[in-house]
XYZ file of C-alpha atoms in Angstrom:
444
model
C -6.991 12.503 23.166
C -7.268 9.123 24.312
C -7.749 6.477 21.398
C -10.305 3.026 22.551
C -8.200 -0.085 23.166
C -10.029 -1.880 20.933
C -10.171 0.615 17.894
C -7.273 0.166 15.108
C -5.204 3.790 15.971
C -6.062 5.503 12.737
C -3.338 8.036 13.223
C -1.201 5.470 11.563
C -2.718 5.259 8.304
C -1.289 8.765 7.203
C 2.437 7.496 7.525
C 1.946 4.566 6.145
C -0.427 5.087 3.343
C 2.285 8.381 2.142
C 5.214 6.247 2.783
C 3.929 3.252 0.416
C 3.479 5.804 -2.147
C 7.339 6.385 -2.508
C 8.572 3.132 -4.328
C 5.595 2.902 -6.602
C 5.284 6.806 -7.598
C 9.274 6.095 -8.467
C 9.245 3.115 -10.433
C 6.281 4.144 -12.581
C 7.014 8.333 -12.948
C 10.396 7.183 -14.896
C 7.950 5.350 -17.771
C 7.487 8.993 -19.672
C 10.765 10.326 -19.157
C 12.931 7.655 -20.369
C 13.015 9.350 -23.786
C 13.519 12.741 -22.557
C 16.836 11.585 -20.534
C 18.325 9.682 -23.337
C 17.983 12.950 -25.623
C 19.491 15.130 -22.777
C 22.566 12.582 -21.986
C 22.720 11.230 -25.867
C 22.236 7.748 -24.825
C 19.988 5.069 -26.396
C 17.224 2.915 -24.809
C 19.659 -0.316 -23.611
C 21.710 2.357 -21.418
C 18.625 4.014 -19.811
C 17.091 1.032 -18.941
C 19.759 0.890 -16.341
C 17.582 3.420 -14.471
C 14.630 1.137 -14.534
C 17.316 -1.951 -13.634
C 19.129 -0.100 -10.713
C 15.877 1.175 -8.587
C 14.519 -2.637 -8.808
C 18.248 -4.550 -8.009
C 18.178 -1.799 -5.041
C 14.464 -2.566 -3.978
C 14.894 -6.320 -4.386
C 17.492 -6.458 -1.885
C 16.047 -3.320 0.020
C 12.381 -4.825 0.721
C 13.530 -7.899 2.355
C 16.457 -6.353 4.200
C 14.165 -3.703 5.209
C 11.773 -6.356 6.408
C 14.136 -7.837 8.414
C 15.116 -4.611 10.332
C 11.614 -3.938 10.950
C 11.174 -7.239 12.740
C 14.193 -6.562 14.659
C 14.203 -2.792 15.683
C 10.702 -1.991 15.330
C 9.114 -0.111 11.966
C 9.658 3.477 13.222
C 13.671 4.021 13.068
C 13.965 2.329 9.850
C 11.038 4.245 8.023
C 12.304 7.261 9.219
C 15.708 6.728 8.381
C 14.649 5.540 4.903
C 12.373 8.073 3.819
C 14.755 10.618 5.063
C 17.369 9.112 2.644
C 14.405 9.717 -0.470
C 15.041 13.404 -0.158
C 18.994 13.232 -0.440
C 18.436 10.374 -3.599
C 16.281 13.165 -4.774
C 18.577 16.008 -4.770
C 21.246 14.009 -6.289
C 18.836 12.977 -9.142
C 17.808 16.268 -9.754
C 21.557 17.250 -10.423
C 23.360 14.606 -11.888
C 25.776 15.668 -14.105
C 25.604 12.219 -16.525
C 23.836 9.546 -16.725
C 26.147 7.270 -14.121
C 25.348 9.293 -11.368
C 21.441 9.486 -11.844
C 21.398 5.819 -11.879
C 23.370 6.157 -8.614
C 20.609 8.075 -7.710
C 17.963 5.716 -8.833
C 19.914 2.997 -6.379
C 19.376 5.577 -3.434
C 15.993 5.724 -4.052
C 15.052 2.273 -4.374
C 16.881 1.642 -1.146
C 15.323 4.573 0.286
C 11.656 3.545 -0.431
C 12.276 0.024 0.878
C 11.518 0.199 4.322
C 7.896 1.897 4.569
C 5.548 -1.114 2.890
C 7.033 -3.885 5.579
C 6.686 -1.007 8.414
C 2.952 -0.963 7.422
C 2.623 -4.644 7.675
C 4.355 -4.723 10.753
C 2.035 -1.831 12.351
C -1.312 -3.556 10.761
C 0.002 -6.894 12.602
C 0.923 -4.694 15.761
C -2.537 -3.077 15.749
C -4.364 -6.218 14.948
C -2.467 -8.030 18.207
C -3.029 -5.252 20.311
C -6.792 -5.236 19.564
C -7.567 -8.253 19.344
C -9.804 -8.000 16.479
C -9.064 -8.760 12.505
C -7.335 -5.938 10.354
C -10.202 -3.490 8.996
C -10.696 -4.468 5.171
C -10.496 -0.994 3.795
C -6.841 -0.619 5.583
C -5.675 -3.705 3.401
C -7.447 -1.917 0.488
C -5.922 1.844 1.181
C -2.520 0.147 1.701
C -2.683 -1.684 -1.859
C -4.023 1.629 -3.418
C -1.077 3.735 -2.204
C 1.620 0.493 -2.408
C 0.792 -0.396 -6.151
C -2.387 1.062 -7.714
C -1.306 4.254 -7.362
C 1.985 3.478 -9.644
C 0.015 3.821 -12.354
C -0.748 7.195 -12.091
C 2.915 7.725 -11.411
C 3.306 8.509 -15.935
C 0.539 11.007 -15.642
C 2.078 13.212 -12.747
C 5.665 12.248 -14.148
C 4.066 13.467 -17.792
C 2.920 16.606 -16.199
C 5.877 17.497 -14.196
C 8.358 17.045 -17.316
C 5.866 19.389 -18.937
C 6.375 21.994 -16.389
C 10.165 22.166 -16.213
C 11.872 18.963 -17.408
C 12.516 15.304 -16.277
C 14.858 16.530 -13.561
C 11.408 17.811 -11.581
C 10.422 13.780 -11.283
C 13.486 13.537 -9.010
C 12.867 16.753 -6.993
C 9.793 16.156 -6.042
C 11.148 13.397 -3.752
C 12.145 16.056 -1.533
C 8.921 17.705 0.056
C 7.314 13.945 -0.044
C 10.642 12.754 2.032
C 10.104 15.756 4.406
C 6.412 14.848 4.501
C 7.030 11.009 5.499
C 9.553 12.693 8.357
C 6.852 14.690 9.796
C 4.227 12.503 10.200
C 6.574 9.511 11.219
C 8.106 11.533 13.885
C 4.152 12.547 15.060
C 2.724 9.199 14.926
C 4.434 6.283 14.620
C 4.685 4.579 18.002
C 8.477 5.131 19.588
C 8.526 1.637 20.941
C 7.351 -1.601 19.041
C 8.046 -5.139 20.676
C 10.578 -7.089 18.104
C 9.044 -9.962 16.709
C 12.079 -11.293 15.371
C 15.308 -12.774 16.728
C 19.060 -13.138 15.163
C 21.062 -10.672 13.081
C 21.272 -10.448 9.055
C 22.626 -12.558 7.195
C 25.212 -10.717 5.504
C 26.395 -13.504 3.272
C 22.952 -14.404 2.335
C 22.688 -10.468 1.110
C 26.004 -10.136 -1.091
C 25.378 -13.488 -2.756
C 21.306 -12.532 -3.733
C 22.603 -9.052 -4.752
C 25.460 -10.482 -7.348
C 23.698 -13.096 -8.633
C 20.715 -10.028 -9.555
C 23.498 -7.814 -10.676
C 25.135 -10.587 -12.822
C 21.738 -11.977 -13.931
C 20.608 -8.307 -15.299
C 24.155 -7.700 -16.799
C 23.629 -10.796 -19.198
C 19.960 -10.473 -19.788
C 19.873 -6.595 -20.651
C 22.815 -8.224 -23.364
C 21.550 -11.768 -23.937
C 24.343 -12.625 -26.141
C 26.419 -15.743 -26.484
C 29.576 -14.198 -26.404
C 28.953 -13.137 -23.047
C 28.240 -16.860 -21.699
C 30.517 -16.810 -18.679
C 28.013 -14.038 -17.037
C 24.989 -16.228 -17.501
C 27.318 -18.960 -15.996
C 28.252 -16.813 -12.892
C 24.983 -15.846 -12.327
C 24.135 -19.840 -11.993
C 27.119 -20.351 -9.940
C 26.055 -17.099 -7.405
C 22.560 -18.589 -7.049
C 23.532 -22.272 -6.487
C 25.722 -20.770 -3.499
C 23.074 -18.466 -1.895
C 20.904 -21.385 -1.920
C 22.673 -23.544 -0.465
C 23.880 -20.822 2.234
C 20.285 -20.005 2.484
C 19.581 -23.993 4.009
C 22.351 -23.973 6.333
C 22.186 -20.663 8.298
C 20.559 -20.091 11.321
C 18.476 -16.899 10.457
C 19.316 -16.833 6.603
C 18.504 -14.055 4.260
C 15.690 -15.349 2.744
C 14.116 -18.409 4.552
C 13.848 -20.748 1.899
C 12.472 -23.548 4.356
C 9.767 -22.114 5.410
C 8.802 -21.192 1.824
C 9.564 -25.465 0.646
C 6.730 -26.130 3.450
C 4.345 -23.441 2.843
C 2.925 -24.131 -0.942
C 0.396 -21.721 -0.903
C 3.144 -18.924 0.034
C 5.303 -20.214 -3.165
C 2.219 -19.701 -5.316
C 1.544 -16.759 -4.319
C 4.838 -15.308 -4.802
C 4.949 -16.761 -8.411
C 1.721 -15.088 -9.114
C 3.083 -11.572 -8.082
C 6.109 -12.179 -9.976
C 4.295 -12.890 -13.501
C 1.575 -10.055 -12.557
C 4.333 -7.708 -12.454
C 6.260 -9.260 -15.305
C 2.769 -8.137 -17.131
C 2.296 -5.004 -15.513
C 5.376 -3.165 -15.966
C 6.409 -4.711 -19.033
C 3.310 -2.709 -20.353
C 3.924 0.327 -18.542
C 6.986 0.969 -19.538
C 7.081 -0.523 -22.992
C 3.626 0.773 -23.959
C 5.015 4.426 -22.799
C 8.095 4.629 -24.663
C 6.295 3.218 -28.146
C 3.587 6.129 -27.171
C 6.326 8.904 -27.110
C 8.755 7.412 -29.733
C 6.868 5.549 -32.568
C 3.466 7.020 -31.958
C 5.153 10.724 -31.209
C 3.249 12.138 -28.722
C 5.062 14.659 -25.952
C 5.285 12.816 -22.532
C 3.147 15.221 -21.298
C 0.643 13.650 -23.360
C 1.717 10.048 -22.775
C 1.046 10.541 -19.350
C -2.482 12.138 -19.545
C -3.118 9.362 -22.297
C -2.366 7.060 -19.353
C -5.014 8.612 -16.992
C -7.640 6.145 -17.829
C -5.117 3.171 -16.960
C -4.846 4.835 -13.680
C -8.194 5.421 -13.246
C -9.652 1.866 -13.890
C -6.843 0.675 -11.308
C -7.600 2.317 -8.923
C -11.637 2.047 -9.204
C -11.401 -1.672 -9.512
C -9.280 -1.914 -5.854
C -11.723 0.587 -4.345
C -14.533 -1.526 -5.576
C -13.388 -4.932 -4.374
C -11.228 -3.901 -1.667
C -13.658 -4.297 0.869
C -14.456 -7.735 -0.282
C -11.602 -10.710 1.527
C -12.610 -13.311 -1.162
C -9.487 -13.632 -3.213
C -10.741 -16.467 -5.969
C -12.603 -14.076 -8.064
C -10.036 -11.330 -8.445
C -7.117 -13.654 -9.352
C -9.423 -15.297 -11.644
C -10.495 -12.020 -13.268
C -7.118 -10.561 -13.035
C -5.369 -13.272 -14.933
C -7.480 -13.375 -17.612
C -7.882 -9.668 -18.633
C -3.841 -9.292 -18.729
C -4.330 -11.960 -21.485
C -6.779 -9.490 -22.806
C -4.762 -6.655 -22.523
C -1.604 -8.326 -24.579
C -3.737 -9.614 -27.397
C -4.906 -5.721 -27.771
C -1.394 -4.746 -27.927
C -0.573 -6.764 -31.073
C -3.137 -5.190 -33.159
C -2.174 -1.301 -32.140
C 0.303 0.879 -34.448
C 1.216 4.457 -35.693
C -2.471 5.143 -36.665
C -4.125 3.789 -34.404
C -6.553 6.493 -33.137
C -5.973 7.964 -29.424
C -9.343 6.789 -28.110
C -8.372 2.800 -28.920
C -5.195 3.352 -27.095
C -7.020 4.567 -24.294
C -9.656 1.709 -23.827
C -6.459 -0.291 -24.016
C -4.841 1.205 -21.184
C -8.155 0.392 -19.281
C -8.257 -2.896 -20.014
C -4.437 -3.097 -19.095
C -5.365 -0.843 -15.955
C -7.904 -4.049 -14.231
C -5.537 -6.852 -13.734
C -2.857 -4.347 -12.099
C -5.961 -3.491 -9.605
C -7.108 -7.042 -9.147
C -3.466 -9.194 -8.985
C -1.607 -7.209 -6.108
C -4.772 -6.859 -3.683
C -5.578 -10.484 -4.058
C -1.754 -11.146 -3.453
C -1.274 -9.195 -0.942
C -4.117 -10.348 0.949
C -3.710 -13.824 0.446
C 0.055 -13.293 2.066
C -1.502 -11.609 4.799
C -3.303 -14.887 5.954
C -0.423 -17.283 4.500
C 2.368 -16.046 6.393
C 3.801 -16.626 9.565
C 2.697 -13.551 11.664
C 5.895 -13.749 13.775
C 7.710 -12.920 10.179
C 5.130 -10.849 8.647
C 7.775 -8.000 7.852
C 10.255 -10.247 5.801
C 7.243 -11.458 4.183
C 5.903 -8.668 3.030
C 9.221 -7.327 1.891
C 9.649 -10.699 0.261
C 6.446 -10.023 -1.510
C 7.539 -6.459 -2.306
C 10.595 -8.110 -3.697
C 8.631 -10.539 -5.947
C 7.043 -7.286 -7.689
C 10.825 -6.162 -8.490
C 11.960 -9.444 -9.420
C 8.932 -9.079 -12.253
C 10.097 -5.789 -12.735
C 13.758 -6.693 -13.603
C 11.969 -9.014 -15.979
C 10.202 -6.705 -17.464
C 13.132 -3.805 -18.303
C 15.359 -6.901 -19.368
C 12.617 -7.367 -21.945
C 12.267 -3.647 -22.992
C 15.878 -3.456 -23.529
C 16.115 -6.635 -25.983
C 12.754 -5.550 -27.699
C 13.531 -1.713 -27.890
C 16.873 -2.392 -28.734
C 16.800 -0.199 -32.094
C 14.422 1.995 -30.639
C 10.698 1.977 -28.818
C 9.149 0.767 -32.515
C 6.120 -0.793 -33.740
C 7.539 -4.042 -34.240
C 9.208 -4.226 -31.023
C 5.643 -3.326 -29.532
C 4.605 -6.456 -30.866
C 7.737 -8.414 -29.777
C 6.657 -7.699 -26.665
C 2.818 -8.355 -27.016
C 3.546 -12.255 -27.821
C 6.389 -12.080 -24.758
C 3.404 -10.730 -22.717
C 0.905 -13.532 -23.878
C 3.493 -16.158 -22.921
C 3.532 -14.253 -19.231
C -0.128 -14.031 -19.242
C -1.003 -17.719 -19.806
C 1.999 -18.954 -17.346
C -0.061 -16.557 -14.558
C -3.566 -18.292 -15.768
C -2.079 -21.782 -15.422
C -0.326 -20.966 -11.773
C -3.112 -19.314 -10.650
C -5.694 -22.380 -11.349
C -3.073 -24.560 -9.790
C -4.630 -23.583 -6.608
C -7.066 -21.081 -5.995
C -7.228 -19.246 -2.342
C -10.647 -18.909 -0.689
């Protein structure tokens, strides 16, 4: 079959969408598994939180690294290698004898799931160059659904898998998903793609960025005055990272470009805040449903299904419209409402009211990611679209890291109602900051 040169090659859609599912699904399925895993290994929530943190640190580093490699070598080889690693990580997690090995499998999952999104954005830009046409809005909205909004289905899927065969299945499922990605990628991804970037990897920048994140999370997971030196170390490493990035020719994260692109900086800032809110609700509310409200993992997952549907339907309903401003305003305001609603739930709150709270929380998840992704596509340098897209995903996981630290702090004595309400106050602060940043400069 010969495709018309003026049309977007729709054979690329299947590997792009399936590959992009891997990261958000693995991020969110764990939400309902933290309590069962803690019980299996006899560890408290403050330790199982490292299952969340391990994946997010690996992804925060892996997304821009993979994005840079995509810019240098094209999407096909990175996509195939990384999605193969997902299958290996899934097997390791399913067979893990202790929590340490399980955390290691999550780190591998973070690295393996980091290539699909920057590869997809690179393919979209390549197709736009090849056809001389703007990318169809439906492609970007479909990618948004697969890339992040589909993440809210993760708790429901995770709950069903745990009900069928225990928490091990949320790792095992990565094996068939990995095989599907490798087959689709081998069949349909272009074998040769023009390199958009120049230079190599900034190994010093990668090392400094990684150690800064790790040391910062070591402090935030246990923020005690007696551990002040860990925070000082994180600050010193962070300063060294910034200085290094401003001096090297091809930096890991080009801070000079960010300094001259205020709209892009605001997009990244909105993305961090939006996902601090999204993941704080996802992990905090889900653990509370299981521990304080007394629901099983399967029941908690099913209760979050209305949240999933709300996020997906909002994205599908608004995805065909290229306008960004209305989505950002509505998304930030809905996050305020969701945080406020969380303040008033308790162990006796009826199931249908809890479902309504989930629906309210699903709306901003559907709007914010789609709007910020579209804004980035318009604002980023086309020659570094893979790197820029990877950095947008890094912002998602920086937000997730902050939320993981918040969960470890507010639930250090268990997922209690008091802890949930403290989390709600924290979410109100985050939502207020998002409203402020959103109205600072609204994209068209």
